[in-house]
Coordinates of N, CA and C in Angstrom, one line a residue:
Chain O
X171 N 81.2 112.0 109.6 CA 82.5 111.2 109.5 C 83.5 112.0 108.7
X172 N 84.7 111.4 108.7 CA 85.8 112.0 107.9 C 85.5 112.0 106.4
X173 N 85.9 113.1 105.7 CA 85.7 113.1 104.3 C 86.8 114.0 103.6
X174 N 87.0 113.8 102.3 CA 87.9 114.5 101.5 C 87.2 115.0 100.3
X175 N 87.5 116.3 100.0 CA 86.9 116.9 98.8 C 88.0 117.4 97.9
X176 N 88.0 116.9 96.6 CA 89.0 117.4 95.7 C 88.4 117.9 94.4
X177 N 89.1 118.8 93.7 CA 88.5 119.4 92.5 C 88.2 118.4 91.5
X178 N 87.2 118.6 90.7 CA 86.8 117.7 89.7 C 87.7 117.9 88.5
X179 N 87.9 116.9 87.7 CA 88.7 116.9 86.5 C 87.8 116.8 85.3
X180 N 88.4 116.6 84.2 CA 89.8 116.5 84.0 C 90.5 117.8 84.0
X181 N 91.7 117.8 84.5 CA 92.6 119.0 84.4 C 93.5 118.8 83.2
X182 N 93.4 119.7 82.2 CA 94.1 119.6 81.0 C 95.2 120.7 80.9
X183 N 96.4 120.3 80.8 CA 97.5 121.2 80.8 C 98.5 120.9 79.6
X184 N 99.2 121.9 79.2 CA 100.3 121.7 78.3 C 101.6 121.4 79.1
X185 N 102.5 120.7 78.5 CA 103.8 120.3 79.1 C 104.4 121.6 79.6
X186 N 105.0 121.5 80.8 CA 105.8 122.6 81.5 C 104.9 123.6 82.2
X187 N 103.6 123.4 82.1 CA 102.7 124.3 82.8 C 102.7 124.0 84.3
X188 N 102.2 124.9 85.1 CA 102.1 124.8 86.6 C 100.8 124.1 86.9
X189 N 100.9 123.1 87.9 CA 99.8 122.3 88.3 C 99.4 122.6 89.7
X190 N 98.1 122.8 89.9 CA 97.5 122.8 91.3 C 96.3 121.9 91.3
X191 N 96.2 121.0 92.2 CA 94.9 120.2 92.4 C 94.5 120.5 93.8
X192 N 93.4 121.0 94.0 CA 92.9 121.4 95.3 C 92.3 120.2 96.1
X193 N 92.6 120.2 97.4 CA 92.1 119.1 98.3 C 91.8 119.7 99.6
X194 N 90.6 119.5 100.1 CA 90.2 119.9 101.5 C 89.7 118.7 102.2
X195 N 89.7 118.8 103.5 CA 89.3 117.6 104.3 C 88.5 118.0 105.5
X196 N 87.7 117.1 106.0 CA 87.0 117.2 107.2 C 87.3 116.0 108.1
X197 N 87.8 116.2 109.3 CA 88.2 115.1 110.1 C 88.2 115.5 111.6
X198 N 88.0 114.6 112.4 CA 88.2 114.8 113.8 C 89.7 114.4 114.2
X199 N 90.2 115.1 115.2 CA 91.6 114.8 115.6 C 92.6 115.4 114.6
X200 N 93.7 114.7 114.5 CA 94.8 115.1 113.6 C 95.2 114.0 112.6
X201 N 94.5 114.1 111.5 CA 94.8 113.0 110.5 C 96.1 113.1 109.8
X202 N 96.6 112.1 109.2 CA 97.7 112.1 108.3 C 97.1 112.3 106.9
X203 N 97.8 113.0 106.0 CA 97.3 113.3 104.7 C 98.2 112.8 103.6
X204 N 97.6 112.3 102.5 CA 98.3 111.6 101.4 C 97.8 112.1 100.1
X205 N 98.7 112.0 99.1 CA 98.3 112.0 97.7 C 98.8 110.7 97.1
X206 N 97.8 110.0 96.5 CA 98.1 108.8 95.7 C 97.9 109.1 94.3
X207 N 98.6 108.3 93.4 CA 98.5 108.5 92.0 C 98.3 107.1 91.3
X208 N 97.4 107.2 90.3 CA 97.1 105.9 89.6 C 97.4 106.2 88.1
X209 N 98.5 105.6 87.6 CA 98.8 105.7 86.2 C 97.9 104.7 85.4
X210 N 97.7 104.9 84.2 CA 96.9 104.0 83.4 C 97.3 102.6 83.5
X211 N 96.4 101.7 83.8 CA 96.7 100.2 83.9 C 97.5 99.8 85.1
X212 N 97.8 100.7 86.0 CA 98.6 100.4 87.2 C 97.8 100.6 88.5
X213 N 98.3 100.0 89.6 CA 97.7 100.2 90.9 C 98.0 101.6 91.5
X214 N 97.3 101.8 92.6 CA 97.5 103.1 93.3 C 98.9 103.1 93.9
X215 N 99.6 104.2 93.8 CA 100.9 104.4 94.4 C 100.9 105.6 95.3
X216 N 101.6 105.5 96.4 CA 101.7 106.7 97.2 C 102.7 107.7 96.5
X217 N 102.2 108.9 96.4 CA 103.0 110.0 95.8 C 103.8 110.8 96.9
X218 N 103.0 111.2 97.9 CA 103.6 111.9 99.0 C 102.7 111.9 100.2
X219 N 103.2 112.3 101.4 CA 102.4 112.3 102.6 C 102.9 113.4 103.5
X220 N 102.0 113.8 104.5 CA 102.4 114.7 105.6 C 101.6 114.2 106.8
X221 N 102.3 114.1 107.9 CA 101.6 113.6 109.1 C 101.2 114.6 110.2
X222 N 101.7 115.8 110.0 CA 101.2 116.8 111.0 C 101.2 118.2 110.4
X223 N 100.5 119.1 111.0 CA 100.3 120.5 110.5 C 101.7 121.1 110.1
X224 N 101.6 121.8 109.0 CA 102.8 122.6 108.4 C 103.8 121.7 107.8
X225 N 103.7 120.4 107.9 CA 104.6 119.5 107.2 C 104.4 119.6 105.7
X226 N 105.5 119.5 104.9 CA 105.4 119.5 103.5 C 105.9 118.2 103.0
X227 N 105.0 117.5 102.2 CA 105.4 116.3 101.5 C 105.9 116.6 100.1
X228 N 106.9 115.9 99.7 CA 107.4 116.1 98.3 C 107.9 114.9 97.7
X229 N 107.8 114.8 96.4 CA 108.3 113.6 95.7 C 108.1 113.9 94.2
X230 N 109.1 113.5 93.4 CA 109.1 113.6 91.9 C 108.7 115.0 91.5
X231 N 109.0 116.0 92.2 CA 108.7 117.4 91.8 C 107.4 117.9 92.3
X232 N 106.6 117.0 92.9 CA 105.3 117.3 93.4 C 105.4 117.7 94.9
X233 N 104.6 118.7 95.3 CA 104.6 119.1 96.7 C 103.2 119.3 97.2
X234 N 103.0 119.2 98.5 CA 101.8 119.5 99.2 C 102.1 119.8 100.6
X235 N 101.4 120.9 101.2 CA 101.6 121.3 102.5 C 100.4 121.1 103.3
X236 N 100.5 120.5 104.5 CA 99.4 120.2 105.4 C 99.0 121.6 106.1
X237 N 97.9 122.1 105.7 CA 97.4 123.4 106.3 C 96.2 123.1 107.2
X238 N 96.5 123.1 108.5 CA 95.4 122.8 109.4 C 94.4 124.0 109.5
X239 N 94.8 125.2 109.4 CA 93.9 126.3 109.5 C 92.9 126.4 108.4
X240 N 93.3 125.9 107.2 CA 92.4 125.9 106.1 C 91.9 124.5 105.7
X241 N 92.3 123.5 106.5 CA 92.0 122.1 106.3 C 92.2 121.7 104.9
X242 N 93.4 122.0 104.4 CA 93.7 121.8 103.0 C 95.1 121.1 102.8
X243 N 95.2 120.4 101.6 CA 96.4 119.7 101.3 C 96.6 119.7 99.8
X244 N 96.7 120.9 99.2 CA 96.7 121.1 97.8 C 98.0 120.5 97.1
X245 N 97.9 119.9 96.0 CA 99.0 119.3 95.3 C 99.5 120.3 94.2
X246 N 100.8 120.5 94.2 CA 101.4 121.4 93.2 C 102.6 120.8 92.5
X247 N 102.8 121.2 91.3 CA 104.1 120.9 90.6 C 104.4 122.0 89.7
X248 N 105.6 122.4 89.6 CA 106.0 123.6 88.9 C 106.0 123.5 87.4
X249 N 106.3 122.2 86.9 CA 106.4 122.0 85.5 C 106.0 120.6 85.2
X250 N 104.8 120.4 84.7 CA 104.3 119.0 84.4 C 104.9 118.4 83.2
X251 N 104.9 117.1 83.1 CA 105.4 116.4 82.0 C 104.2 115.5 81.5
X252 N 104.3 115.1 80.2 CA 103.3 114.2 79.6 C 103.2 112.9 80.5
X253 N 104.3 112.5 81.1 CA 104.3 111.3 81.9 C 103.6 111.4 83.2
X254 N 103.2 112.7 83.6 CA 102.4 112.9 84.8 C 101.0 112.7 84.6
X255 N 100.5 112.4 83.4 CA 99.1 112.1 83.1 C 98.7 110.9 83.9
X256 N 97.7 111.1 84.7 CA 97.2 110.0 85.6 C 96.0 110.5 86.4
X257 N 95.5 109.7 87.3 CA 94.5 110.1 88.2 C 95.1 110.3 89.6
X258 N 94.8 111.4 90.2 CA 95.4 111.8 91.5 C 94.3 111.8 92.6
X259 N 94.6 111.0 93.7 CA 93.7 110.9 94.8 C 94.2 111.5 96.0
X260 N 93.5 112.4 96.7 CA 93.8 112.9 98.0 C 93.2 112.0 99.0
X261 N 93.8 111.8 100.1 CA 93.3 110.8 101.1 C 93.8 111.2 102.5
X262 N 93.0 110.8 103.5 CA 93.5 111.0 104.9 C 93.3 109.7 105.7
X263 N 94.0 109.6 106.8 CA 93.9 108.5 107.7 C 94.0 109.0 109.1
X264 N 93.4 108.2 110.0 CA 93.5 108.6 111.4 C 95.0 108.3 111.9
X265 N 95.3 108.7 113.1 CA 96.7 108.6 113.5 C 97.1 107.1 113.6
X266 N 96.1 106.2 113.9 CA 96.5 104.8 114.0 C 96.6 104.2 112.6
X267 N 96.3 104.9 111.6 CA 96.3 104.4 110.2 C 95.5 103.1 110.1
X268 N 94.3 103.2 110.5 CA 93.4 102.0 110.4 C 92.8 102.0 109.0
X269 N 92.6 103.1 108.4 CA 92.0 103.0 107.0 C 92.2 104.4 106.4
X270 N 92.1 104.4 105.1 CA 92.2 105.6 104.3 C 90.9 106.0 103.8
X271 N 90.6 107.3 103.8 CA 89.4 107.9 103.3 C 89.9 108.7 102.1
X272 N 89.3 108.4 100.9 CA 89.8 109.0 99.6 C 88.8 110.0 99.1
X273 N 89.3 111.0 98.4 CA 88.5 111.9 97.5 C 88.1 111.1 96.3
X274 N 87.4 111.8 95.4 CA 86.9 111.1 94.2 C 87.9 111.0 93.1
X275 N 89.1 111.7 93.2 CA 90.1 111.6 92.2 C 90.0 112.7 91.2
X276 N 91.1 113.2 90.7 CA 91.2 114.2 89.7 C 92.1 113.7 88.5
X277 N 91.5 113.6 87.4 CA 92.3 113.1 86.2 C 93.1 114.3 85.6
X278 N 94.4 114.1 85.5 CA 95.3 115.1 84.8 C 95.7 114.6 83.5
X279 N 95.5 115.4 82.5 CA 95.9 115.1 81.1 C 96.9 116.2 80.7
X280 N 98.2 115.8 80.3 CA 99.2 116.7 79.9 C 99.5 116.4 78.5
X281 N 99.4 117.5 77.7 CA 99.7 117.3 76.2 C 101.1 117.9 75.9
X282 N 101.7 117.4 74.9 CA 103.1 117.9 74.5 C 103.0 119.3 73.9
Chain V
X166 N 110.7 91.1 96.7 CA 109.3 91.0 96.9 C 108.6 91.7 95.7
X167 N 107.5 91.1 95.2 CA 106.9 91.6 94.1 C 105.7 92.6 94.4
X168 N 105.5 92.9 95.7 CA 104.4 93.7 96.0 C 103.2 93.0 96.3
X169 N 102.0 93.7 96.4 CA 100.7 93.1 96.7 C 100.2 92.5 95.4
X170 N 99.8 91.2 95.6 CA 99.3 90.5 94.4 C 97.8 90.1 94.6
X171 N 97.0 90.4 93.5 CA 95.6 90.0 93.6 C 95.2 89.1 92.5
X172 N 94.3 88.2 92.8 CA 93.9 87.2 91.8 C 92.4 86.9 91.9
X173 N 91.7 86.8 90.8 CA 92.1 87.1 89.5 C 92.1 88.6 89.2
X174 N 92.6 89.0 88.1 CA 92.6 90.4 87.7 C 91.2 90.9 87.2
X175 N 90.5 89.9 86.6 CA 89.2 90.2 86.0 C 88.3 89.0 86.3
X176 N 87.0 89.3 86.6 CA 86.1 88.3 86.9 C 84.7 88.7 86.4
X177 N 84.1 87.9 85.5 CA 82.8 88.2 85.0 C 81.9 87.0 85.5
X178 N 80.8 87.4 86.2 CA 80.0 86.4 86.8 C 78.5 86.7 86.5
X179 N 77.7 85.7 86.6 CA 76.2 86.0 86.5 C 75.6 86.3 87.8
X180 N 74.7 87.2 87.8 CA 74.0 87.6 89.0 C 73.5 86.3 89.8
X181 N 73.7 86.4 91.0 CA 73.3 85.3 91.9 C 74.4 84.3 92.2
X182 N 75.5 84.3 91.4 CA 76.6 83.4 91.7 C 77.5 84.0 92.8
X183 N 78.3 83.1 93.4 CA 79.3 83.5 94.4 C 80.6 83.6 93.7
X184 N 81.4 84.6 94.2 CA 82.8 84.8 93.7 C 83.7 85.0 94.9
X185 N 85.0 84.6 94.7 CA 86.0 84.7 95.7 C 87.2 85.3 95.1
X186 N 87.8 86.3 95.8 CA 89.0 87.0 95.3 C 90.1 86.7 96.4
X187 N 91.3 86.7 95.9 CA 92.5 86.4 96.8 C 93.4 87.6 96.7
X188 N 94.0 87.9 97.9 CA 95.1 88.9 98.0 C 96.3 88.3 98.7
X189 N 97.4 88.5 98.1 CA 98.7 88.1 98.8 C 99.4 89.4 99.1
X190 N 99.6 89.8 100.4 CA 100.2 91.0 100.8 C 101.7 90.9 100.7
X191 N 102.4 92.0 100.9 CA 103.8 92.0 101.1 C 104.2 91.2 102.3
X192 N 105.1 90.3 102.2 CA 105.3 89.3 103.2 C 105.4 89.7 104.6
X193 N 106.1 90.8 104.9 CA 106.3 91.2 106.3 C 105.2 92.1 106.8
X194 N 104.2 92.4 106.0 CA 103.2 93.4 106.4 C 102.2 92.7 107.3
X195 N 101.8 93.3 108.4 CA 100.8 92.6 109.3 C 99.4 93.2 109.1
X196 N 99.3 94.3 108.4 CA 97.9 94.8 108.2 C 97.5 94.6 106.7
X197 N 96.3 94.3 106.5 CA 95.7 94.0 105.2 C 94.4 94.7 105.1
X198 N 94.1 95.4 104.0 CA 92.9 96.2 103.8 C 92.2 95.8 102.5
X199 N 90.9 95.8 102.5 CA 90.1 95.7 101.3 C 89.4 97.0 101.1
X200 N 89.4 97.4 99.8 CA 88.7 98.6 99.4 C 87.9 98.3 98.1
X201 N 86.8 99.0 97.9 CA 86.1 98.9 96.6 C 86.1 100.3 95.9
X202 N 86.3 100.2 94.6 CA 86.3 101.4 93.8 C 85.4 101.3 92.6
X203 N 84.4 102.2 92.5 CA 83.5 102.2 91.3 C 84.0 103.3 90.4
X204 N 83.5 103.3 89.2 CA 84.0 104.2 88.1 C 83.8 105.6 88.5
X205 N 84.8 106.4 88.4 CA 84.7 107.8 88.7 C 84.8 108.2 90.2
X206 N 85.0 107.2 91.0 CA 85.0 107.4 92.5 C 86.4 107.0 93.1
X207 N 86.6 107.5 94.3 CA 87.8 107.0 95.0 C 87.5 105.7 95.7
X208 N 88.5 105.0 96.0 CA 88.3 103.7 96.8 C 87.6 104.0 98.1
X209 N 86.7 103.0 98.4 CA 86.0 103.1 99.7 C 86.4 101.9 100.6
X210 N 86.7 102.2 101.8 CA 87.1 101.2 102.8 C 86.0 100.1 103.0
X211 N 86.5 98.8 103.0 CA 85.5 97.7 103.3 C 85.9 97.1 104.6
X212 N 87.1 96.7 104.8 CA 87.5 96.0 106.0 C 89.0 95.9 106.1
X213 N 89.5 95.7 107.4 CA 90.9 95.5 107.5 C 91.3 94.4 108.6
X214 N 92.4 93.8 108.4 CA 92.9 92.8 109.3 C 94.3 93.3 109.9
X215 N 94.5 92.9 111.1 CA 95.8 93.0 111.7 C 96.2 91.6 112.1
X216 N 97.2 91.1 111.4 CA 97.5 89.6 111.4 C 96.2 88.9 111.0
X217 N 95.7 87.9 111.8 CA 94.5 87.2 111.3 C 93.2 87.8 111.9
X218 N 93.3 88.8 112.7 CA 92.1 89.4 113.3 C 91.5 90.4 112.4
X219 N 90.2 90.3 112.2 CA 89.5 91.3 111.4 C 89.0 92.4 112.4
X220 N 89.6 93.6 112.3 CA 89.4 94.6 113.4 C 88.3 95.6 113.0
X221 N 88.0 95.8 111.8 CA 87.0 96.8 111.4 C 86.3 96.4 110.1
X222 N 85.0 96.6 110.1 CA 84.2 96.4 108.9 C 83.3 97.6 108.6
X223 N 83.3 98.0 107.4 CA 82.5 99.1 107.0 C 81.0 98.7 106.9
X224 N 80.2 99.7 107.0 CA 78.7 99.5 106.8 C 78.5 99.0 105.3
X225 N 79.4 99.4 104.4 CA 79.3 98.9 103.0 C 79.3 97.4 102.9
X226 N 79.9 96.8 103.9 CA 80.1 95.3 103.8 C 78.9 94.6 104.3
X227 N 78.0 94.3 103.3 CA 76.7 93.7 103.7 C 77.0 92.2 104.1
X228 N 75.9 91.6 104.5 CA 76.0 90.2 105.0 C 76.5 89.2 103.9
X229 N 76.3 89.7 102.6 CA 76.7 88.8 101.5 C 78.3 88.8 101.3
X230 N 78.9 89.7 102.0 CA 80.4 89.8 101.9 C 81.0 89.2 103.1
X231 N 82.1 88.4 102.9 CA 82.9 87.9 104.0 C 84.3 87.9 103.6
X232 N 85.2 88.3 104.6 CA 86.6 88.3 104.3 C 87.3 87.5 105.4
X233 N 88.4 86.8 105.0 CA 89.1 86.0 106.0 C 90.6 86.3 105.7
X234 N 91.4 86.0 106.7 CA 92.8 86.1 106.6 C 93.4 85.0 107.5
X235 N 93.3 83.8 107.1 CA 93.8 82.7 107.9 C 95.3 82.7 108.1
X236 N 95.8 82.5 109.3 CA 97.2 82.5 109.5 C 97.9 83.8 109.3
X237 N 97.1 84.9 109.1 CA 97.7 86.2 109.0 C 98.5 86.4 107.7
X238 N 98.3 85.6 106.7 CA 99.1 85.8 105.5 C 98.2 86.3 104.4
X239 N 97.8 85.5 103.4 CA 96.9 85.9 102.3 C 95.5 86.1 102.9
X240 N 94.7 86.8 102.1 CA 93.3 87.0 102.5 C 92.4 86.7 101.3
X241 N 91.2 86.3 101.6 CA 90.1 86.1 100.6 C 88.9 87.0 100.9
X242 N 88.3 87.5 99.9 CA 87.0 88.2 100.0 C 86.0 87.5 99.1
X243 N 84.9 87.0 99.8 CA 83.9 86.3 99.1 C 82.6 87.2 99.0
X244 N 82.0 87.2 97.9 CA 80.7 87.8 97.7 C 79.7 86.7 97.3
X245 N 78.7 86.6 98.1 CA 77.7 85.6 97.8 C 76.5 86.2 97.1
X246 N 75.8 85.4 96.3 CA 74.6 85.9 95.6 C 74.9 87.3 95.0
X247 N 75.8 87.4 94.1 CA 76.2 88.7 93.5 C 75.1 89.4 92.9
X248 N 75.1 90.7 93.0 CA 74.2 91.6 92.4 C 74.9 92.5 91.4
X249 N 74.1 93.1 90.5 CA 74.8 94.0 89.5 C 75.5 95.2 90.2
X250 N 75.0 95.6 91.3 CA 75.6 96.7 92.1 C 76.9 96.4 92.7
X251 N 77.3 95.1 92.7 CA 78.6 94.7 93.2 C 79.7 94.9 92.2
X252 N 79.3 95.2 90.9 CA 80.3 95.4 89.9 C 81.2 96.6 90.3
X253 N 82.5 96.4 90.4 CA 83.4 97.4 90.8 C 84.8 96.8 90.7
X254 N 85.8 97.6 91.1 CA 87.2 97.2 91.2 C 87.4 96.9 92.7
X255 N 87.9 95.8 93.1 CA 88.2 95.4 94.5 C 89.7 95.5 94.7
X256 N 90.1 96.4 95.6 CA 91.5 96.6 95.8 C 91.9 96.1 97.2
X257 N 93.1 95.5 97.2 CA 93.7 95.1 98.4 C 95.0 95.9 98.7
X258 N 95.2 96.2 99.9 CA 96.4 96.9 100.3 C 97.0 96.3 101.6
X259 N 98.3 96.5 101.8 CA 98.9 96.0 103.0 C 99.9 97.0 103.5
X260 N 100.1 97.0 104.8 CA 101.0 97.9 105.5 C 101.6 97.2 106.7
X261 N 102.7 97.9 107.2 CA 103.3 97.4 108.4 C 103.0 98.3 109.5
X262 N 102.4 97.8 110.6 CA 101.9 98.7 111.6 C 103.2 99.2 112.4
X263 N 103.3 100.5 112.4 CA 104.4 101.1 113.1 C 103.8 102.3 113.9
X264 N 104.5 102.8 114.9 CA 104.0 104.0 115.6 C 103.9 105.1 114.5
X265 N 102.8 105.8 114.5 CA 102.6 106.9 113.6 C 102.1 106.5 112.3
X266 N 101.9 105.2 112.1 CA 101.3 104.8 110.8 C 102.4 104.6 109.7
X267 N 102.0 104.1 108.6 CA 103.0 103.9 107.6 C 102.3 103.8 106.3
X268 N 103.0 103.6 105.2 CA 102.4 103.6 103.9 C 101.7 102.3 103.6
X269 N 100.6 102.5 102.9 CA 99.8 101.3 102.4 C 100.2 101.1 101.0
X270 N 100.5 99.8 100.6 CA 100.9 99.5 99.3 C 99.7 98.7 98.7
X271 N 99.3 99.1 97.5 CA 98.1 98.6 96.9 C 98.4 97.6 95.8
X272 N 97.6 96.6 95.6 CA 97.6 95.7 94.5 C 96.9 96.4 93.3
X273 N 96.9 95.7 92.2 CA 96.3 96.2 91.0 C 94.8 96.0 90.9
X274 N 94.3 95.2 91.8 CA 92.9 95.1 91.9 C 92.3 93.9 91.1
X275 N 91.1 93.6 91.5 CA 90.3 92.6 90.8 C 89.0 93.3 90.3
X276 N 88.9 93.3 89.0 CA 87.7 94.0 88.4 C 86.6 93.0 88.3
X277 N 85.5 93.2 89.0 CA 84.3 92.3 89.0 C 83.2 92.9 88.1
X278 N 82.7 92.1 87.2 CA 81.5 92.5 86.4 C 80.5 91.5 86.6
X279 N 79.3 91.9 87.1 CA 78.2 91.1 87.3 C 77.1 91.3 86.2
X280 N 76.8 90.2 85.4 CA 75.9 90.4 84.3 C 74.6 89.7 84.6

């Protein structure tokens, strides 16, 4: 079945450092890809998405590019802030968006 | 609209008891999903509804679990004869079915502890 693999955390960075969180997927067909973020004490929020190959999703300085050839959707940010500390989940869905398949999540800790 | 609402936020129950959770989706959303999340894991799909019809159920949803969405509005998830392995965060999400899919909005979840 479909699956998502993302790097284990925690990822610990200093403020203004460059962030990469790796995500690879296995799926039949052409899934849509997502990054969700969960801030402490809050629910899951959609951070960005891409629905077809070579699409780039972006939001709040975060970016991820849908790479079909490497089945990857790595999350990047050029300069992280303390407020970015959260758990980040990579996910995919089929084209009909019947359900999301999530990775295990990566905790990001940013220190001043 | 205040988003997806779940009640209660926390539930502690004794093993063997029945529990019921409620989810109120965003009002115009016709799709509603239930997920379960255990510590250190990503959410796992349990079931989803389009309007009042339950269209898919995961193998994770044993016979002790039942979900309903009467009238296509709020939904309930009931767990009968709870077991310690049922302890988890239960998440509800809703979306509006459009061509090409759309964003799912999540509630803050109901944390279940079975003692």
